[in-house]
XYZ file of C-alpha atoms in Angstrom:
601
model
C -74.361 -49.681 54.900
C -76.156 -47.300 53.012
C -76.849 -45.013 56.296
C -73.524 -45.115 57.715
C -72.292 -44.126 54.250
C -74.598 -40.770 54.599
C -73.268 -40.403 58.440
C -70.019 -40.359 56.700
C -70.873 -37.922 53.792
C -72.365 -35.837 56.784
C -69.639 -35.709 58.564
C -67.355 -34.590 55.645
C -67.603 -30.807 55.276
C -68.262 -29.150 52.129
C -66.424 -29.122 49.158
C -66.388 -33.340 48.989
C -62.874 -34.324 49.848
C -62.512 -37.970 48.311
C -59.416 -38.556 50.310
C -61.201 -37.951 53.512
C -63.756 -39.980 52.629
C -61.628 -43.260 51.939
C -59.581 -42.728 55.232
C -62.792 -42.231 57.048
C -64.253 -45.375 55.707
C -60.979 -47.839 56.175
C -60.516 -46.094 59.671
C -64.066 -47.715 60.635
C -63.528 -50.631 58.663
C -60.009 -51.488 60.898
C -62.139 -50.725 63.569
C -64.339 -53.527 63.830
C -61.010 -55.835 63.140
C -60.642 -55.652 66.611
C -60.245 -59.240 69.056
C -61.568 -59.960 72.459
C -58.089 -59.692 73.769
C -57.777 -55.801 72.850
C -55.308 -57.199 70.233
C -55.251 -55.508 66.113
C -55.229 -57.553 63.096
C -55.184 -56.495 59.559
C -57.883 -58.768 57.464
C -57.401 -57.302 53.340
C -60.858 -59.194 52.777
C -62.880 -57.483 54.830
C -61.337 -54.081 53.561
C -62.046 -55.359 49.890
C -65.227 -56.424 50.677
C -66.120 -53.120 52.689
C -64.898 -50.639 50.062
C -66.762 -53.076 46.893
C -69.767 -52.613 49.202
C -69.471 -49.044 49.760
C -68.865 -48.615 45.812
C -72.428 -50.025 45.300
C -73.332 -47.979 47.995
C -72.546 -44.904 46.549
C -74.016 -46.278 43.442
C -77.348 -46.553 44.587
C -77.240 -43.077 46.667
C -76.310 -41.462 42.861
C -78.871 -43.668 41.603
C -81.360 -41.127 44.554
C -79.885 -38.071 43.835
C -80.306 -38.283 40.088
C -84.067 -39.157 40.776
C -84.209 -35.871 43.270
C -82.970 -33.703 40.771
C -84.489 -34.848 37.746
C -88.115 -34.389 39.601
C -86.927 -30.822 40.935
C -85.792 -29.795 37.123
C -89.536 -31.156 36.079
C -91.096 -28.793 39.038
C -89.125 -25.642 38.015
C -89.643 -25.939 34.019
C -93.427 -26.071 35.174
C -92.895 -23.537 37.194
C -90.911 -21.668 34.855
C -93.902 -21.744 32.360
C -96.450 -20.702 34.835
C -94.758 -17.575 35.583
C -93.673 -17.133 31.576
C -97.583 -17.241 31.071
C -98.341 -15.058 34.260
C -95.679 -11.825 32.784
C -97.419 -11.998 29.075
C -100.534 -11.828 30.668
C -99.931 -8.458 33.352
C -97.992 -7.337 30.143
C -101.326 -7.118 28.438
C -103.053 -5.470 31.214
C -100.136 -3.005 31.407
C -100.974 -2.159 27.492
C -104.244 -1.942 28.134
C -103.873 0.088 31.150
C -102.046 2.538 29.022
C -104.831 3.077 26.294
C -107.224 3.568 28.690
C -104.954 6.454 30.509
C -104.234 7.973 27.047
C -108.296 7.672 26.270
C -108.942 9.636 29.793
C -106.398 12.009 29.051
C -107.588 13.030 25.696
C -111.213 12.968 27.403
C -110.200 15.424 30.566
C -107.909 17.876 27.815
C -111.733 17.893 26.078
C -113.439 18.572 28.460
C -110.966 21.479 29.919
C -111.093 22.576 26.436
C -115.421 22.903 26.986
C -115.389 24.242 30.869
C -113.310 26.847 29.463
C -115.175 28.165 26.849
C -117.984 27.952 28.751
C -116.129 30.065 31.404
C -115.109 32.714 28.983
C -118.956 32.716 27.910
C -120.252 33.269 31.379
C -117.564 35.672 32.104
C -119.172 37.741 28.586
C -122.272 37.601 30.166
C -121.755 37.805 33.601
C -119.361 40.905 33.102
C -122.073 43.213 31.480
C -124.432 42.681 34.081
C -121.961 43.159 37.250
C -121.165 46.162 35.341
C -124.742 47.125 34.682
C -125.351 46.205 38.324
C -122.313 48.887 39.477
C -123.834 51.249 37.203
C -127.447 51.112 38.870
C -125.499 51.094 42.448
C -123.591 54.037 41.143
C -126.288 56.197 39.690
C -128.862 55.141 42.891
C -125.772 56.827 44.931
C -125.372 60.119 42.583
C -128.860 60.489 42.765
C -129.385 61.047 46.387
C -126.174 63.712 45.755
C -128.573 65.329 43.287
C -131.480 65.912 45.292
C -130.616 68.889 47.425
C -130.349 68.420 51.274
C -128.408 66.655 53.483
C -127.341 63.230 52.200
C -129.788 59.991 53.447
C -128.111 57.277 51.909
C -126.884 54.880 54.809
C -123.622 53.925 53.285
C -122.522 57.434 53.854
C -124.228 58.109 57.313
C -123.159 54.690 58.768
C -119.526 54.941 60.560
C -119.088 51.271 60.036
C -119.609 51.420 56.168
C -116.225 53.252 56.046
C -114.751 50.833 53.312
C -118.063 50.408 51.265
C -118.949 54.465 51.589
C -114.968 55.050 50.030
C -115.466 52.474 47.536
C -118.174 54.565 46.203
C -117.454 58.141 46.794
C -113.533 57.421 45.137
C -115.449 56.036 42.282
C -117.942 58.535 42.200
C -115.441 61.263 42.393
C -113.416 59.908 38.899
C -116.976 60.242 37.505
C -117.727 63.460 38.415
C -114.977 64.952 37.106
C -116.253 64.178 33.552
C -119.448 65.976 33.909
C -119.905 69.282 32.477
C -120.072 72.067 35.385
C -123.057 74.078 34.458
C -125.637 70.981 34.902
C -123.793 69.133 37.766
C -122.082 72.092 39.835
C -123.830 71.629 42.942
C -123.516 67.576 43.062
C -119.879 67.906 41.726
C -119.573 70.114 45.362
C -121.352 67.639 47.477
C -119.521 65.169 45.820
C -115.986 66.854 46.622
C -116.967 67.573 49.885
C -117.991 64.200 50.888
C -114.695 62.951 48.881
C -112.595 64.490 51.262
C -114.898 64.167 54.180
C -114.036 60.272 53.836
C -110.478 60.841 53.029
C -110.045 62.470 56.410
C -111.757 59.550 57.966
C -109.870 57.211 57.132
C -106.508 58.957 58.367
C -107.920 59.241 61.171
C -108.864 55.649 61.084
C -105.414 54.951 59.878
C -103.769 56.885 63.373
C -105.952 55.544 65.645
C -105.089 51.754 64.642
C -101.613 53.302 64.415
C -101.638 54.497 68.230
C -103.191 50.467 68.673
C -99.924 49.012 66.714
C -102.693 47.122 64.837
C -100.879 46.264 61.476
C -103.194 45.040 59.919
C -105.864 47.255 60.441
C -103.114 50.032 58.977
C -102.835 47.452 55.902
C -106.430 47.745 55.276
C -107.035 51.183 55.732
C -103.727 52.345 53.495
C -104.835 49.471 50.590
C -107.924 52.009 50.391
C -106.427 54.845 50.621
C -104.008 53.729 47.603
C -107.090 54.992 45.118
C -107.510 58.336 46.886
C -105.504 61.301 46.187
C -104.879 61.885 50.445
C -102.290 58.565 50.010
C -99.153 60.780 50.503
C -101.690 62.131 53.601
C -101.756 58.643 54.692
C -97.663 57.830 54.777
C -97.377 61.362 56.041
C -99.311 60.593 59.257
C -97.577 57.282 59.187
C -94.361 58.938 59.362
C -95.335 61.753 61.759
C -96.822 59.689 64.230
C -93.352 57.183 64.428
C -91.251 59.925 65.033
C -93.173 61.938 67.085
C -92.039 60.223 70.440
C -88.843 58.732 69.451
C -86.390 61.493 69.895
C -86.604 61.527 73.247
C -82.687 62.429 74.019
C -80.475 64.618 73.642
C -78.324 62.996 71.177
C -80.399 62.570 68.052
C -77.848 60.117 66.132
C -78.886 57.757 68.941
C -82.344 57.325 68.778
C -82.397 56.879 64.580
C -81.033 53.386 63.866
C -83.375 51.649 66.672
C -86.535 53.673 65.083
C -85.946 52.440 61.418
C -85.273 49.390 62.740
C -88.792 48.694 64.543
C -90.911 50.467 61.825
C -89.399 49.258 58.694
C -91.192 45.728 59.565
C -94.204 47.562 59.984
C -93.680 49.421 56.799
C -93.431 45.930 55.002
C -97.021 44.952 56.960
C -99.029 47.696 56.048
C -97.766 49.281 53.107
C -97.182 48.097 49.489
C -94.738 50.507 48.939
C -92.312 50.116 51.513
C -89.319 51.167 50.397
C -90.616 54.307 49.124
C -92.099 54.676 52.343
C -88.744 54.140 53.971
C -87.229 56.789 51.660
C -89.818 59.198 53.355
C -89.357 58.517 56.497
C -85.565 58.850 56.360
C -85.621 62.212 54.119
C -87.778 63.714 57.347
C -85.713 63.018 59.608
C -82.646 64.615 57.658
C -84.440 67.736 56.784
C -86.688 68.013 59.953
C -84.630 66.440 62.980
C -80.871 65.763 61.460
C -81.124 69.517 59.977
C -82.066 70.949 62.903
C -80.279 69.559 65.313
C -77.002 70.609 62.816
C -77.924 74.158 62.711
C -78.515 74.581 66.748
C -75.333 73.028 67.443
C -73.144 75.527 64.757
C -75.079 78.442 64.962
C -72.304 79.935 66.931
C -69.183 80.889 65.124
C -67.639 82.882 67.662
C -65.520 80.330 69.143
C -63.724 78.999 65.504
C -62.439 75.526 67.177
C -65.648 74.828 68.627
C -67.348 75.307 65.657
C -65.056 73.599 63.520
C -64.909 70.311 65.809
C -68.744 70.742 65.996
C -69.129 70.289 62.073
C -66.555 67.739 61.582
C -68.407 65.517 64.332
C -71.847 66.373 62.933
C -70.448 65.611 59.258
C -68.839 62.075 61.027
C -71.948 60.944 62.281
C -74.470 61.700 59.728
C -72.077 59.963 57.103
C -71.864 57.287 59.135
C -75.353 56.838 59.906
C -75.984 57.077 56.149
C -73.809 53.983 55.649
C -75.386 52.159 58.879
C -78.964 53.005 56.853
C -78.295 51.314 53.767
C -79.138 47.917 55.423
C -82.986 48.703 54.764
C -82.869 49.142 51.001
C -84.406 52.280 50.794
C -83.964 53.217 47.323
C -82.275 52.186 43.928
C -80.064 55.719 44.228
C -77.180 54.504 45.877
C -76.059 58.486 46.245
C -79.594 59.382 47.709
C -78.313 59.357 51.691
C -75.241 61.245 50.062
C -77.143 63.694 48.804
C -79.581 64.579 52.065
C -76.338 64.539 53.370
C -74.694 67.353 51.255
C -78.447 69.020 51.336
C -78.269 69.482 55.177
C -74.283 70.389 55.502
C -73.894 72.374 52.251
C -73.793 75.738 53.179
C -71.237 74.992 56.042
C -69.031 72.942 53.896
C -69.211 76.284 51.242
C -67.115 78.001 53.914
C -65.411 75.427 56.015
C -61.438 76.263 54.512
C -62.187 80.012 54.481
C -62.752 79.356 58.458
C -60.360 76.567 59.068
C -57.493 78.720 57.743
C -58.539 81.586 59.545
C -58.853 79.628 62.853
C -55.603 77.843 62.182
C -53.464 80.650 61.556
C -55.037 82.715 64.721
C -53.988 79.650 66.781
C -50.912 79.081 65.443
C -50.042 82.576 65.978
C -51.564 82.099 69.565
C -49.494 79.978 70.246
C -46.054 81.522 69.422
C -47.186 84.640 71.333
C -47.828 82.172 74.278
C -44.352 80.819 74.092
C -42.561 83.858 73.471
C -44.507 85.484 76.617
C -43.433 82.483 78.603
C -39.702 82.987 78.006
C -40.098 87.223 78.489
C -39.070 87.803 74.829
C -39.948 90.034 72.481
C -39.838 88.962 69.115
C -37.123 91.283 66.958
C -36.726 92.569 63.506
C -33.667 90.365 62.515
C -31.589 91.137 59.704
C -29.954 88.966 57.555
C -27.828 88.660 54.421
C -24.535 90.357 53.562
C -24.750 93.378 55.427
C -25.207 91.674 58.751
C -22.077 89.553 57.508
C -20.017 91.946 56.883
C -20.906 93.717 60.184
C -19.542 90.858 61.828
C -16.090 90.422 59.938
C -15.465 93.966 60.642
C -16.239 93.431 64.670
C -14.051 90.159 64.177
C -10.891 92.116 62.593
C -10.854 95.096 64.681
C -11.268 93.291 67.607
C -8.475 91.092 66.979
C -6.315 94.385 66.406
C -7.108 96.297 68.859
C -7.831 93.350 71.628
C -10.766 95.698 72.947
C -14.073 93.349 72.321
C -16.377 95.825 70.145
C -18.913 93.193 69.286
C -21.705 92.786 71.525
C -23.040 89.008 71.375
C -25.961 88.678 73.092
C -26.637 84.676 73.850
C -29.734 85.186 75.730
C -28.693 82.604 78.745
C -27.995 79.854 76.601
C -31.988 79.932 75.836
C -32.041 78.312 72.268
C -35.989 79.906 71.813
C -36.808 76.037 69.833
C -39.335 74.189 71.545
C -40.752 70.459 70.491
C -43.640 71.249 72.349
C -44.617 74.336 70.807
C -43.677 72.086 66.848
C -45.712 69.160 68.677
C -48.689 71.397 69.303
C -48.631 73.353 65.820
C -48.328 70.087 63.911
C -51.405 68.389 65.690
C -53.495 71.492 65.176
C -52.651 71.280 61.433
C -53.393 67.454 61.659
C -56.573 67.867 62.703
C -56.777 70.721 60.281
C -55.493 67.474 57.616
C -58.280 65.346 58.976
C -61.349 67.822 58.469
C -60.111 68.915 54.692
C -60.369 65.314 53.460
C -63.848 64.922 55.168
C -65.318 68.832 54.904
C -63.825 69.013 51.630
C -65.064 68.155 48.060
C -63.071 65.979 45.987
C -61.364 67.923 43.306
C -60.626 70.596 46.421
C -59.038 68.189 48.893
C -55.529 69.061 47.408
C -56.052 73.170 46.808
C -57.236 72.971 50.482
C -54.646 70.750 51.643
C -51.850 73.212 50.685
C -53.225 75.958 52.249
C -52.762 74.028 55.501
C -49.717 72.804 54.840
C -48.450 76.569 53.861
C -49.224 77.698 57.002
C -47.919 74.788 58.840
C -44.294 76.273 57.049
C -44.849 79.578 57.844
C -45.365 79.471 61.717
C -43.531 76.237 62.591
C -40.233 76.898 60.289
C -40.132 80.451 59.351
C -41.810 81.628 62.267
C -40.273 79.505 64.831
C -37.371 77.771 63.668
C -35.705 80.150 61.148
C -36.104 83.116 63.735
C -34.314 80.790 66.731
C -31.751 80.121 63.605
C -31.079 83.577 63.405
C -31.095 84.377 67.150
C -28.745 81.481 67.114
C -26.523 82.597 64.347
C -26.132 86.325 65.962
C -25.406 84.481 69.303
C -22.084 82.364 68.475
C -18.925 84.456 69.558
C -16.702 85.828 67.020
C -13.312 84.373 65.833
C -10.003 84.651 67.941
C -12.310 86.308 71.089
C -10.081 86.082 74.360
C -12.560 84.838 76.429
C -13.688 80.598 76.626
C -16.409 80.933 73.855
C -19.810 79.656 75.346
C -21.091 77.611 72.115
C -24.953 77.041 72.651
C -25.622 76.311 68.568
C -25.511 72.722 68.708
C -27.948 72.320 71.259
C -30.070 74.501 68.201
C -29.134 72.032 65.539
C -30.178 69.463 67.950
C -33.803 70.952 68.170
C -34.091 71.911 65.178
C -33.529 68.571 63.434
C -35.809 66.885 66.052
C -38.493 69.667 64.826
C -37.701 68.756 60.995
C -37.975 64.998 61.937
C -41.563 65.352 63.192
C -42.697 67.598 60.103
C -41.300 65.340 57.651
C -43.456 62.109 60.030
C -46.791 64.668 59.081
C -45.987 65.493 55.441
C -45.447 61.811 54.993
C -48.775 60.558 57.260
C -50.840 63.898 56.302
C -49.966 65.889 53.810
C -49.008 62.700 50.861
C -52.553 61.003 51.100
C -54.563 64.178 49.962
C -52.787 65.273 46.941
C -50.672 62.574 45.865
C -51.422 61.811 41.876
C -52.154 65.376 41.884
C -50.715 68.652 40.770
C -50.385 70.524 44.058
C -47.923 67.345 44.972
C -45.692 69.022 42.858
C -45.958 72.446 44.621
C -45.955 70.903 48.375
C -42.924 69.114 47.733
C -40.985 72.121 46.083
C -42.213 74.686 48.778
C -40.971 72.257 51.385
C -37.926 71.487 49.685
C -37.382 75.333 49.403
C -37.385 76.248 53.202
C -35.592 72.986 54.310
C -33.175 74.002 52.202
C -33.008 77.555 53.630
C -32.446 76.045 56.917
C -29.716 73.777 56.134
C -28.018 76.528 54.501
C -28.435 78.557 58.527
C -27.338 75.414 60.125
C -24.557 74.572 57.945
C -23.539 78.709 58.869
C -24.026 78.320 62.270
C -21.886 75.595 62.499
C -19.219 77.268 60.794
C -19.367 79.991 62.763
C -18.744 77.706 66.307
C -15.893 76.088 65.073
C -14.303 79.328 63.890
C -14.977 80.508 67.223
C -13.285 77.556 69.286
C -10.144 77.277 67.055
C -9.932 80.953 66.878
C -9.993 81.055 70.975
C -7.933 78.266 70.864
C -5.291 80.118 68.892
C -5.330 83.149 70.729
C -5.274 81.359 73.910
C -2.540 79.365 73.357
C -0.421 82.295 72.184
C -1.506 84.442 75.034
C -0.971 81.953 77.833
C 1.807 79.769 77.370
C 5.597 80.842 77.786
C 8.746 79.752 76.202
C 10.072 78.516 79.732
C 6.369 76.404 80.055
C 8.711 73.449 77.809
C 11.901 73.889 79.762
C 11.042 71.533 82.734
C 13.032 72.053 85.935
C 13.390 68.280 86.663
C 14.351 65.492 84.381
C 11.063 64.418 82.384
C 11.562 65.371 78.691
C 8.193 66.704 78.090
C 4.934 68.311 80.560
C 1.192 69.360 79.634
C 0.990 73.229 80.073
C -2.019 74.549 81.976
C -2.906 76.139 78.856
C -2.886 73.035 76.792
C -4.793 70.982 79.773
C -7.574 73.768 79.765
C -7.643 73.455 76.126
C -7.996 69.673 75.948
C -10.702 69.706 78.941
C -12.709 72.300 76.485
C -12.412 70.328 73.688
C -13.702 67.165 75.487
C -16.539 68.987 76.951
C -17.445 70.073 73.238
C -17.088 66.501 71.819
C -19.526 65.670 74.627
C -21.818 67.422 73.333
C -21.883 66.821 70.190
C -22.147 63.319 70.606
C -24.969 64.072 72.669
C -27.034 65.865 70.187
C -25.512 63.495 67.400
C -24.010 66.221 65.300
């Protein structure tokens, strides 16, 4: 009973369900209630009996377990103490571990304490005798450059003793420059002489493993040459030999960047000084290539735009080149590339406005003549102001008196003498002209320099140009009350002109503003534009005036001259007609607004 009680606790998943238990128990005990026949019956004894049985049952299994676990709570208090016993006792190792390591360490800090002391005693002693022992080497050496002859000692005779033989001489040389002259003149000679005989030697050295691209041959041969006075010798042939095959084109600009590039890491191989070195070899090629090739290309002044564009790309490059070089570090001076810069283009930049404004107002003038030419005109002394006015009146009134046409208006063909391409051309020279003053210029002379330009922009473009087709215009428009259709070419002027006065104002604004804003001259541009804009209003505002007078006043006089009282007495029944006169009229007038809304007056 007791097994199939511990089949059934089997069975039973964990946690114990009590419930489960009893149902699996009476479902067993039922089950052996069963007849031959197949046939159930219910027996309450044998269930009694079964579940007092299991209860002792389960008794005795307690009865086990208890036993089990009392025996497995003996083992692990043993156990327990074993281990309790085991952790004092490592515990006591551990402390004892620890004394010891503190012992050693007090023992090894001794005994560093001792082997240095001892070291700074051998040092004391060893010191004065590798210094007695340089001395004897030293004085065995000036000897033999005592005794007169050629020298025997091997170190110096021996190519391959280069390094020992410089050691000596360089130190041999500091000595001998101590020594009184009278008793030592001729080994203070021999000494010299050999001092630089060695020098050279180890340049040469120093080229040859150059010429080999042996680095670190060069780094041996330059850390010697570091206690010799022929070290500036050294970078000098360092610096000569690089560039002396690298400009091999004809653009110099070209050939610099890839050439710092590939011997700046061999700077940092061989020398300790690189960036010093660096600063060297940049500085020659400013003064000796960059230089150079700067005063070939602008020796010729002749030709004033060639020149000009010339220095202005020259000044571009180098400037930029200067920035592109500041990747290597070569100095703390930031303004150092600024200044080889200034050093090679200073004398050009001295007299780069005096030229520019020469060469811009030769062109500018060039190019009126040009245009002028081009149309078969002559340019004409124009007058202007009240004498020319009252000229006019008078032709005005005495024509209309007299209806004989005195006044001789000359329109030229309806040729308006503006041209956009002629302003288009002037204001690109002078925007070039904008463009070299901020670079060719120095800062506190941008804005003097700027309105220059911009002065002589004015005076060929507007008073030149513009004001003189004004004039030719204003003389052109037909007087009043004329008796002939008046051929009005003005607004095609005003049309021009304010397409001209558009593109200046575009300039002054992308140009002229940037270079002397927050200045003074800003002042003086805007007031000398604002002057001769004005002026030209004042012509167009006169000149359009003058056209309408002249239509209504032909207007008037036609309509008085051409239609007849009978012209409104129709011969058939419609009340009212258009006269010719008044249909000619209207058909001018519609032309006219045509063209005004075409040129947007």
């Amino acid at each position: 009973m007791v097994y199939e009680l511990y089949d059934i606790f089997t069975d039973i998943q964990d946690p114990f369900d009590p419930e489960e238990f009893v149902e699996r128990l009476a479902w067993r005990t039922l089950n052996d209630t069963i007849k031959d026949d197949g046939k159930t019956f219910f027996d309450p004894t044998i269930v009694h009996e079964t579940f007092l049985q299991a209860i002792k049952d389960l008794q005795i299994l307690q009865e086990r377990q208890q036993k089990k676990c009392d025996k497995l709570e003996t083992a692990l208090k043993d156990e327990e103490a074993k281990h309790i016993l085991e952790i004092l006792e490592l515990q006591e190792r551990n402390k004892h571990s620890i004394d010891l390591f503190h012992q050693l360490d007090e023992r090894i800090n001794l005994v560093a304490t001792k082997v240095l002391h001892l070291g700074d005693q051998l040092e004391s002693v060893n010191t004065p005798r590798a210094r007695a022992v340089e001395a004897q080497k030293l004085m065995r050496h000036f000897s033999d450059f005592l005794s007169p002859g050629p020298l025997t000692d091997p170190i110096f005779t021996d190519k391959s003793s280069l390094y020992e033989a410089a050691d000596v001489i360089q130190k041999l040389h500091l000595i001998s420059q101590e020594l009184p002259s009278e008793k030592f003149e001729h080994a203070k000679k021999k000494i010299t002489a050999k001092y630089d005989e060695i020098e050279r030697n180890l340049i040469e050295e120093f080229v040859r493993a150059h010429n080999r691209e042996d680095a670190n041959r060069m780094r041996e041969l330059a850390s010697v040459l570091t206690h010799f006075k022929g070290y500036s010798q050294c970078i000098d042939a360092f610096i000569e030999q690089s560039q002396m095959g690298s400009f091999g084109g004809k653009d110099v600009f070209q050939d610099v960047i890839p050439m710092c590039t590939k011997y700046h890491k061999l700077m940092q191989q061989v020398f300790t000084n690189p960036e010093q070195v660096m600063a060297k070899f940049v500085l020659n090629i400013y003064h000796l290539r960059l230089q150079k090739y700067a005063v070939a290309k602008l020796a010729d002044k002749t030709d004033s735009d060639k020149y000009l564009k010339n220095l202005y790309d020259l000044y571009t490059r180098t400037v930029k080149l200067s920035t592109e070089l500041k990747m290597f570090n070569i100095c703390t001076d930031e303004m150092y590339l600024t200044k080889l810069t200034r050093n090679i283009f200073q004398k050009y930049l001295d007299t780069y406005i005096i030229i520019e404004i020469k060469a811009l107002r030769e062109k500018s003038a060039a190019l009126l003549i040009e245009y002028y030419e081009s149309k078969n005109h002559q340019k004409k002394q124009l007058q202007s102001g009240g004498f020319q006015e009252l000229r006019r009146d008078l032709q005005a009134v005495l024509g209309a008196r007299t209806n004989i046409n005195i006044a001789q208006i000359e329109n030229y063909g309806g040729e308006t003498f503006l041209s956009e391409e002629l302003a288009i051309a002037l204001l690109q020279r002078s925007k070039v002209a904008f463009q070299r003053c901020q670079l060719l210029s120095k800062s506190d002379e941008i804005p003097m320099n700027a309105l220059q330009i911009f002065e002589i922009l004015l005076q060929y473009l507007i008073s030149e140009h513009v004001d003189y087709a004004l004039e030719l215009g204003l003389q052109s428009v037909p007087i009043p009350e004329s008796r002939t259709q008046p051929e009005i070419h003005f607004f095609n002027i005003v049309r021009q002109c304010n397409a001209i006065v558009r593109l200046l104002e575009e300039q002054f604004n992308d140009s002229v503003i940037p270079l002397i804003v927050s200045t003074p001259k800003h002042g003086d541009c805007m007031l000398k534009k604002k002057i001769i804009l004005d002026q030209i209003d004042m012509k167009l505002e006169t000149g359009l005036d003058r056209s309408i007078n002249a239509i209504i006043g032909w207007v008037k006089v036609y309509l008085q001259n051409e239609q007849r009282k009978t012209d409104f007495k129709p011969e058939t029944d419609v009340d009212t007609l258009s006269t010719s006169a008044c249909l000619t009229v209207v058909h001018f007038s519609l032309i006219l607004l045509v063209l005004c809304v075409r040129y947007a007056i």
